[in-house]
Short mmCIF file of C-alpha atoms in Angstrom, two decimals:
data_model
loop_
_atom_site.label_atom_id
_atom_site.label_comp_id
_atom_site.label_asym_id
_atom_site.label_seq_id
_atom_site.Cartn_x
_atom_site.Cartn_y
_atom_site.Cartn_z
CA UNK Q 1 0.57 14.66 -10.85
CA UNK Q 2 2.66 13.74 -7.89
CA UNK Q 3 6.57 15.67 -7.73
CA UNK Q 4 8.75 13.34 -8.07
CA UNK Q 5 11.79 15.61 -7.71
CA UNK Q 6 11.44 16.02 -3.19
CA UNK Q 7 12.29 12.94 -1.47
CA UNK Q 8 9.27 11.37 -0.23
CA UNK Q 9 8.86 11.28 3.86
CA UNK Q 10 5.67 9.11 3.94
CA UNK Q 11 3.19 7.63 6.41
CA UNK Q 12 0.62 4.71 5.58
CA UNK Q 13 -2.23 3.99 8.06
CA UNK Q 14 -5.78 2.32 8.47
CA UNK Q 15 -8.75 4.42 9.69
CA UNK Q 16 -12.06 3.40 9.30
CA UNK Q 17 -14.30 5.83 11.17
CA UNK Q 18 -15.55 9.18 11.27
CA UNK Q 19 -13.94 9.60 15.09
CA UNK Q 20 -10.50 7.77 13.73
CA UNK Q 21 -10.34 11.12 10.99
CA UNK Q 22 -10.05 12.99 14.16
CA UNK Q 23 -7.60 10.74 15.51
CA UNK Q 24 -5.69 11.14 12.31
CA UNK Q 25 -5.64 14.85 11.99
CA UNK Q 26 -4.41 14.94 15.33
CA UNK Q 27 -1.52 12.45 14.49
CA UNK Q 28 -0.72 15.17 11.15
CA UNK Q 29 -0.56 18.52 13.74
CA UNK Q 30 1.17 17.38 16.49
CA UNK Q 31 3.04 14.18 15.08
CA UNK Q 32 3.68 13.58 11.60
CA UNK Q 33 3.82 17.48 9.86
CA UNK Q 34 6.36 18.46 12.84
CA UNK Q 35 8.75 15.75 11.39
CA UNK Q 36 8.47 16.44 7.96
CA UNK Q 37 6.53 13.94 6.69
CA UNK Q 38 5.43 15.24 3.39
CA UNK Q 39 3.20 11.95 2.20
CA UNK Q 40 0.19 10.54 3.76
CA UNK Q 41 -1.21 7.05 2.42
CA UNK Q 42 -4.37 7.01 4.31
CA UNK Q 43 -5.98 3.49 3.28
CA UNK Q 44 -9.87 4.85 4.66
CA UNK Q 45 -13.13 2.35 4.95
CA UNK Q 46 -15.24 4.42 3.01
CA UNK Q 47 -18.81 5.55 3.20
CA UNK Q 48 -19.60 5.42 -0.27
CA UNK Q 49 -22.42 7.36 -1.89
CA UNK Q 50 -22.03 5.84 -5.23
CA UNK Q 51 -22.81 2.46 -3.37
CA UNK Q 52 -23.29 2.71 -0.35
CA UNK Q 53 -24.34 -0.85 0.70
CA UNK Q 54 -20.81 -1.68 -0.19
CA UNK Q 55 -19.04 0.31 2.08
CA UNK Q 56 -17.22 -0.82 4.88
CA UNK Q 57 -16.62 1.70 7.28
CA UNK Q 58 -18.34 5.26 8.28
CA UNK Q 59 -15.84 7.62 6.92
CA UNK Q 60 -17.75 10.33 4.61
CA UNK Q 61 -16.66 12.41 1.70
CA UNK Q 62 -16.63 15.14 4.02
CA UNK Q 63 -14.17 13.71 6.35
CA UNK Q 64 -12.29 13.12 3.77
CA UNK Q 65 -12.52 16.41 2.17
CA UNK Q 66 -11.38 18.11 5.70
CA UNK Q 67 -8.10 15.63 5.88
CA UNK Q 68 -7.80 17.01 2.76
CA UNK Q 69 -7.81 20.52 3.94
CA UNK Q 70 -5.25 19.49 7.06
CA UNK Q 71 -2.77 17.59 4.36
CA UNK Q 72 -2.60 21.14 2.34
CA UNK Q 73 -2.20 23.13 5.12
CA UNK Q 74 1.13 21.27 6.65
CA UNK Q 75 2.17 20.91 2.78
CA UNK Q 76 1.55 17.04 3.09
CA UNK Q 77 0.18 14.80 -0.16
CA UNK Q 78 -2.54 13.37 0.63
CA UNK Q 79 -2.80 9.78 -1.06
CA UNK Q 80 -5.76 7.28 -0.62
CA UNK Q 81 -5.82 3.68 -1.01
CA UNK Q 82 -8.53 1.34 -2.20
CA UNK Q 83 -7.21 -2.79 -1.86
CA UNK Q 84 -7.74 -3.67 -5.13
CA UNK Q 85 -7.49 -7.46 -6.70
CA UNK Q 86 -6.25 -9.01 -3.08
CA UNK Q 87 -7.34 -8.26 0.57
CA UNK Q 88 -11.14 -8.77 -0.17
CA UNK Q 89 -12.26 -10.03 2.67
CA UNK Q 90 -11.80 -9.00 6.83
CA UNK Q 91 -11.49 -11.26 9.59
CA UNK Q 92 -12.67 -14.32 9.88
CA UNK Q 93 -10.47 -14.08 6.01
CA UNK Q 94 -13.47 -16.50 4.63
CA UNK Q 95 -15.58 -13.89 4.91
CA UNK Q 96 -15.71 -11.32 1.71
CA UNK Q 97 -15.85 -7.35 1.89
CA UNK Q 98 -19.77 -6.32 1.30
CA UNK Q 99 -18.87 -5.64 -2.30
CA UNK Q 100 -17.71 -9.70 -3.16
CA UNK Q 101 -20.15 -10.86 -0.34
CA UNK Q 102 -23.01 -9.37 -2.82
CA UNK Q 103 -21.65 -10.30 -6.01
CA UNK Q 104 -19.89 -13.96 -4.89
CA UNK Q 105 -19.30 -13.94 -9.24
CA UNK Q 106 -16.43 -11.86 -8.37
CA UNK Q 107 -14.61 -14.00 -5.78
CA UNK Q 108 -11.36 -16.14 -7.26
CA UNK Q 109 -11.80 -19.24 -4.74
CA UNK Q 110 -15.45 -19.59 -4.24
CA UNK Q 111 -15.42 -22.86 -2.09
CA UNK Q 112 -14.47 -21.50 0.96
CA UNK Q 113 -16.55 -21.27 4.42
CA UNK Q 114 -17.85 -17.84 5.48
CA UNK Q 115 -15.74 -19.09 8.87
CA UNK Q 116 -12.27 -20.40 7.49
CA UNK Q 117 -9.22 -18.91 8.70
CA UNK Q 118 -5.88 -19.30 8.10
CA UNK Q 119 -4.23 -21.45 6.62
CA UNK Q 120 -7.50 -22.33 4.94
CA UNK Q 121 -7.31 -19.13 3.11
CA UNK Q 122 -5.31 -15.86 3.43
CA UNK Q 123 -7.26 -13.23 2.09
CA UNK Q 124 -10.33 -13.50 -1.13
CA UNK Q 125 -9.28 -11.78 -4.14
CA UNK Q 126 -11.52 -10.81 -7.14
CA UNK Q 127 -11.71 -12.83 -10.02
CA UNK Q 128 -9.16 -11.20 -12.81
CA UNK Q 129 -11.00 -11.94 -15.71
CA UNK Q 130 -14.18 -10.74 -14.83
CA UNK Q 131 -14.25 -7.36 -15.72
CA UNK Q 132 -17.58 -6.30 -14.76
CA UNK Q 133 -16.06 -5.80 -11.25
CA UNK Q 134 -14.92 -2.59 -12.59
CA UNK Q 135 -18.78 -1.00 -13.14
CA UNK Q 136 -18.23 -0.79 -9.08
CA UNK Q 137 -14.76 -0.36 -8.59
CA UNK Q 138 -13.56 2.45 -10.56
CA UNK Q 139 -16.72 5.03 -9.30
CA UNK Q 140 -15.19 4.06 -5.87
CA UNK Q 141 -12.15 5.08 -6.24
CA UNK Q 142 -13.08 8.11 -8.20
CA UNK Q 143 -15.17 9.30 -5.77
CA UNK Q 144 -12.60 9.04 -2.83
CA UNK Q 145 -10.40 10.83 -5.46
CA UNK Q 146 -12.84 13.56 -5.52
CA UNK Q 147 -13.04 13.73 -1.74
CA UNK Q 148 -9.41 13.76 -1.34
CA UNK Q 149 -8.66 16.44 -4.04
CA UNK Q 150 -5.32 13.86 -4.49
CA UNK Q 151 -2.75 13.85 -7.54
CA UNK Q 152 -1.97 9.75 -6.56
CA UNK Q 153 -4.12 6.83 -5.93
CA UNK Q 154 -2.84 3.36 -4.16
CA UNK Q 155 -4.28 0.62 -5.51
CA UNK Q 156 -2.91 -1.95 -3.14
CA UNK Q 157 -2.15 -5.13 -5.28
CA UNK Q 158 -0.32 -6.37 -2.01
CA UNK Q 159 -0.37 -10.14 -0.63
CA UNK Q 160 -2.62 -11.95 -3.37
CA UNK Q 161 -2.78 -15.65 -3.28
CA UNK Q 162 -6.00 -17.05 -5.11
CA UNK Q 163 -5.20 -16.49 -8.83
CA UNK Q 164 -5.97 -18.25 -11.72
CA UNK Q 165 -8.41 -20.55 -9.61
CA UNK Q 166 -11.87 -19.72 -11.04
CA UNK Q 167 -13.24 -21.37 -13.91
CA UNK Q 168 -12.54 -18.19 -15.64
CA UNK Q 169 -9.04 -18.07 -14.78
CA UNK Q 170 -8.23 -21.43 -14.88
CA UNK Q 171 -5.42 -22.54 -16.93
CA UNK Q 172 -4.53 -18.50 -17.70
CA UNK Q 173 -1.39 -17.03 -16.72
CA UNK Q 174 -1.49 -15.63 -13.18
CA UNK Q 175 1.52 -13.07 -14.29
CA UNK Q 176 -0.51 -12.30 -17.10
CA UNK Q 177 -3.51 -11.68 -15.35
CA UNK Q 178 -1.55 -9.20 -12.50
CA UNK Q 179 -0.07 -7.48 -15.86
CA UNK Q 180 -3.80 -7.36 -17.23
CA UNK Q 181 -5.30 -5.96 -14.21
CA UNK Q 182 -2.35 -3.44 -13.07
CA UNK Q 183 -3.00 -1.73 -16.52
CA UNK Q 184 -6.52 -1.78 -15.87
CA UNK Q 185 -6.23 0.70 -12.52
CA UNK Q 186 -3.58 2.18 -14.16
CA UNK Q 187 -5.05 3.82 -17.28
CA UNK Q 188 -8.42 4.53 -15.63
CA UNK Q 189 -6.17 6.76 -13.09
CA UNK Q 190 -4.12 7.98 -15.99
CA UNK Q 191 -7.47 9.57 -17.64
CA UNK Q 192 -8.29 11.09 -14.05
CA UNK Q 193 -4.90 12.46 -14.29
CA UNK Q 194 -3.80 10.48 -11.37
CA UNK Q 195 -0.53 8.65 -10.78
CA UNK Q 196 -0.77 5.52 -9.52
CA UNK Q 197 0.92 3.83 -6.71
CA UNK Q 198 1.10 -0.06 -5.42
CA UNK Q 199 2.69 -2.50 -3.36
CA UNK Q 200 5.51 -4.09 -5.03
CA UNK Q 201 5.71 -7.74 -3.28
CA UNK Q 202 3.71 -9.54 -6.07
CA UNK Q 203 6.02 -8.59 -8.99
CA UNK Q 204 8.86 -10.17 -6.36
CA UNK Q 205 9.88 -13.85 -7.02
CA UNK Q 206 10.14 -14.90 -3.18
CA UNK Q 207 12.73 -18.28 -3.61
CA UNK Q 208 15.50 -16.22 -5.87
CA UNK Q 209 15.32 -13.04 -2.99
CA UNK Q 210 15.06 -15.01 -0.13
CA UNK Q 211 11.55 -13.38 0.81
CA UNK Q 212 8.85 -15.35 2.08
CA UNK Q 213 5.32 -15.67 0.36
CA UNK Q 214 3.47 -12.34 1.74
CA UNK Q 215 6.12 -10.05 0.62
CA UNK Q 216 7.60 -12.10 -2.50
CA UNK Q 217 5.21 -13.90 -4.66
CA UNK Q 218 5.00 -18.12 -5.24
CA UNK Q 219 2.17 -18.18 -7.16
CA UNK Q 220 3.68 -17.44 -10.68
CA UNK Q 221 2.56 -13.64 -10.61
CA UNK Q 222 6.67 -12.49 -10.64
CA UNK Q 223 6.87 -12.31 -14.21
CA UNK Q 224 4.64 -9.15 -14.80
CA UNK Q 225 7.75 -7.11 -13.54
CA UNK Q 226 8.82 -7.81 -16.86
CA UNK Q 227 5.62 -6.89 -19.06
CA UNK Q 228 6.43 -3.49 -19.64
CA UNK Q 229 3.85 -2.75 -21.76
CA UNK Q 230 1.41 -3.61 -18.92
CA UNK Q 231 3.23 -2.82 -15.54
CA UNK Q 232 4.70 0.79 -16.72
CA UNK Q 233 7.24 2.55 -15.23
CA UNK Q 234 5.10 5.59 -14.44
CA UNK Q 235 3.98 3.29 -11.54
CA UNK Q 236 5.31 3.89 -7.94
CA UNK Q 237 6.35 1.10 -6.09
CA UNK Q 238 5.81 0.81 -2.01
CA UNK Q 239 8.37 -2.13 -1.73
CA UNK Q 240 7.47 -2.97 1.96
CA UNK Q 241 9.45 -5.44 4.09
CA UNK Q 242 9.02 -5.81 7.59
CA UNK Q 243 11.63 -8.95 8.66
CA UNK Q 244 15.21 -8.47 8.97
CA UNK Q 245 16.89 -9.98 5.93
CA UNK Q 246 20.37 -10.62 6.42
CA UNK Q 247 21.92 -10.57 3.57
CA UNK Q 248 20.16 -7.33 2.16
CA UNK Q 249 16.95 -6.47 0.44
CA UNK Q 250 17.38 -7.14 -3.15
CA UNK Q 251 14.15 -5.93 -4.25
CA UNK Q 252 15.02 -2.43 -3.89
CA UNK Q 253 17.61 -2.18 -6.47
CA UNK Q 254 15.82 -4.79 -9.18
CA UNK Q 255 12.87 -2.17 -8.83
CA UNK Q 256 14.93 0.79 -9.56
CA UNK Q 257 16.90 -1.14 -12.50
CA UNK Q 258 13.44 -2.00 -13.82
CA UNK Q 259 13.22 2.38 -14.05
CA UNK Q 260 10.92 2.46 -11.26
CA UNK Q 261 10.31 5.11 -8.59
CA UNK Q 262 10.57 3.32 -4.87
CA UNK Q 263 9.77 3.30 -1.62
CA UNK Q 264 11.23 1.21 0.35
CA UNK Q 265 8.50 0.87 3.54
CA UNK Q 266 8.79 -0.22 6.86
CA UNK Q 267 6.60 -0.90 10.01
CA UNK Q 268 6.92 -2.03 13.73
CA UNK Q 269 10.30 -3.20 14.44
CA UNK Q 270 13.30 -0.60 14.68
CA UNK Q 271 15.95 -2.52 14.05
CA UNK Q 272 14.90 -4.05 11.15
CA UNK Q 273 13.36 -0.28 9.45
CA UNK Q 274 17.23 0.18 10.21
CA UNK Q 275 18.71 -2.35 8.36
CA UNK Q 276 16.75 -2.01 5.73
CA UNK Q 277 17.12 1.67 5.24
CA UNK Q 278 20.62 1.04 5.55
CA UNK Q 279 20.45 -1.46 2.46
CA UNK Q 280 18.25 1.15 0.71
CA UNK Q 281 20.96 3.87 0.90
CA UNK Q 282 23.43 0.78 -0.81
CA UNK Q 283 21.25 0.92 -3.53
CA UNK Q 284 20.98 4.72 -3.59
CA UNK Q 285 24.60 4.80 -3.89
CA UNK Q 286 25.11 2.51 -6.55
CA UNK Q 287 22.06 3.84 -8.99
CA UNK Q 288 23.70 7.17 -8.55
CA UNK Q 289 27.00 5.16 -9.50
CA UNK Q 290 25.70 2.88 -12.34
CA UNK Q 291 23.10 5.31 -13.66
CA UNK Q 292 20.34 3.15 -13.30
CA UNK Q 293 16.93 4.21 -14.54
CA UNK Q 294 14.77 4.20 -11.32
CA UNK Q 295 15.18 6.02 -8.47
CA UNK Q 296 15.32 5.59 -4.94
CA UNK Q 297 12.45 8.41 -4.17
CA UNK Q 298 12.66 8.42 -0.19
CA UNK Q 299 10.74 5.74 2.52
CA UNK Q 300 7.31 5.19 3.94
CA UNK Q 301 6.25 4.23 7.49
CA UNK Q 302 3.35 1.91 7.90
CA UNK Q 303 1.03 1.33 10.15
CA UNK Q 304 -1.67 -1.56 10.10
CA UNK Q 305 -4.02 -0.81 13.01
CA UNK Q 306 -7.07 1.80 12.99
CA UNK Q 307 -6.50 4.87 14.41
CA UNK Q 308 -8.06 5.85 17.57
CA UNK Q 309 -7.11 8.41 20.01
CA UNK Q 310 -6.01 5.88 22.69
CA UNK Q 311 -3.54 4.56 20.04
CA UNK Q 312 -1.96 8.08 18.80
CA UNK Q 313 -1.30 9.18 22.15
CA UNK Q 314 0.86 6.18 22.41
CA UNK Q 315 2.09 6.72 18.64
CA UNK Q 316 3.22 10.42 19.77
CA UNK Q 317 4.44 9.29 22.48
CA UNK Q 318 6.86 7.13 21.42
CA UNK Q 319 8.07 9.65 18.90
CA UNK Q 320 8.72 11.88 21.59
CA UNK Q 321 11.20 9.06 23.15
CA UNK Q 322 8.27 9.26 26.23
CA UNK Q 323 7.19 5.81 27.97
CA UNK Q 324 4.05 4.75 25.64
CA UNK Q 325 4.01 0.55 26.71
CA UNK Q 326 5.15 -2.17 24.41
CA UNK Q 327 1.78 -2.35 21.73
CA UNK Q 328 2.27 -1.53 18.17
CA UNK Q 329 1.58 1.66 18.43
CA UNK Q 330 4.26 2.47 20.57
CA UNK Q 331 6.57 -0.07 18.02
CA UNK Q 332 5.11 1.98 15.08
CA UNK Q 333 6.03 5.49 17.00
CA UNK Q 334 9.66 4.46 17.85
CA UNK Q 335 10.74 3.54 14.37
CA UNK Q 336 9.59 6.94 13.38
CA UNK Q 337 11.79 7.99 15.79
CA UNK Q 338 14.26 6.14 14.94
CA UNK Q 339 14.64 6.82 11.05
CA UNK Q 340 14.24 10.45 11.36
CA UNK Q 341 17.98 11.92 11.29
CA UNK Q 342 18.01 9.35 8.16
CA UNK Q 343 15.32 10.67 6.34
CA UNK Q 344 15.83 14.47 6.96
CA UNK Q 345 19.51 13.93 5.44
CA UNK Q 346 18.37 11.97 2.26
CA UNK Q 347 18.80 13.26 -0.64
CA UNK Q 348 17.52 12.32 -4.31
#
């Protein structure tokens, strides 16, 4: 299971292809392991052998097996994501991953064009009723578990709009359907002996925190934070915000009053990973003070662009304080830099 007693120093990226592994494992050795990163979130398009015309990118279960290798070497967890429920489709966003494209039964908002963009849609989900979805899902994400050799899965959950749309979910409860379908992934993971990690923005009510609608929800989903018996407190909880709120980031402490384990994540802007570290070290204080439940359990980086070895050298760059241009990856690279005395001083 994953040790929950050393603060977690974690990375999140996208890499989709047998060359981005290498771009990846270069990123570990010279980048991430030298700064004591101790987490890796690697959110891979897989090459699936279970199903393969459903996969969406050319990594195999060897390259994921040799990240593997890397991650225990430099004493790094290695954690993969699948996007489960939300973030079915690619660009154009009316266009469904090859898994919903094949089996439209699954898709929650069926009447959209193949073309639309936004704000015609966001992103498809999967229908959260229709549990047959599962006959393809779960031997997916057990078999990048296998490949891995990992003690945590992320199961994504992040940025879900269509809910309770389909004639199945129609008139149903869209916090009761999140509740339903978090403790779905979560006890198939908790009989692989895996815990299981999410984004937190959908068990968020957006208008009370001041959050807008991608990291706070406005669809009626909030109120699962609340269904204990369904959204356990086993779960950990990637509560990513990437704008500068000024007034502080209340999330963080709700979270760890609910008895959660949380990460508060960041991404491309330094100033605001700043701030909101800051506010994260606020609620540190006062859990210690109060004797909350949760726990604050250390911070993740993000980053939302594949890997390739153009954009490293810029990512390394920049957390060398080097020149490395104004593109994300050089963003992504300087707020490394810029959180790392914070991080190497936390404590749980």
């Amino acid at each position: 299971m994953f040790d929950r007693s050393i603060p977690v120093v974690g990375f999140h990226t996208l890499v989709g292809t047998h060359e981005g592994i290498d771009a990846l494992i270069r990123l570990i050795e010279e980048g991430l392991a030298p700064r004591g990163f101790n987490t890796l979130i690697a959110e891979m398009r897989f090459q699936f052998k279970c199903f393969p015309e459903y996969s969406s990118g050319t990594i195999t279960a060897e390259d994921a097996s040799r990240l593997a290798d890397v991650c225990e070497k430099h004493g790094i967890r290695l954690v993969p994501l699948l996007p489960c429920l939300g973030h079915q489709s690619d660009s154009p966003a009316g266009t469904p991953l090859p898994l919903l494209k094949q089996h439209p039964e699954f898709i929650e908002n069926p009447n959209v064009a193949p073309d639309a963009t936004w704000p015609e849609i966001y992103h498809h989900s999967w229908c959260a009723s229709n549990d047959d979805i599962y006959q393809y899902i779960f031997p997916m994400m057990d078999e990048i578990a296998e490949a891995t050799r990992c003690t945590a899965f992320h199961v994504g959950l992040d940025e879900v709009f269509d809910i309770a749309m389909c004639p199945r979910c129609k008139g149903k409860d869209p916090a009761a359907l999140l509740a339903r379908t978090i403790k779905i992934l979560h006890d198939h993971l908790a009989e692989k002996n895996l815990d299981m990690m999410m984004w937190g923005d959908r068990l968020l009510d957006s208008i009370s925190m001041g959050y807008q609608m991608w990291e706070g929800d406005r669809f009626g989903m909030y109120p699962a934070l609340h269904m204990k018996d369904q959204v356990t407190r086993d779960i950990i909880i990637c509560d990513w915000h990437y704008d500068l709120h000024s007034a502080g980031y209340p999330s963080v402490e709700t979270f760890i009053k609910e008895g959660f384990f949380v990460l508060p994540s960041v991404f491309h802007e330094a100033e605001n990973a700043e701030h909101f570290w800051k506010h994260a070290m606020e609620a540190h204080y006062l859990t210690k003070r109060y004797q909350w439940p949760g726990q604050l359990g250390g911070m993740l980086c993000t980053n939302w662009t594949h890997l390739t070895d153009e954009y490293v050298d810029n990512l390394l760059k920049a957390m060398n304080g080097e020149e490395a241009g104004d593109g994300l990856d050089a963003m992504v690279g300087s707020v490394v830099r810029a959180l790392e005395p914070s991080y190497k001083k936390f404590k749980l």
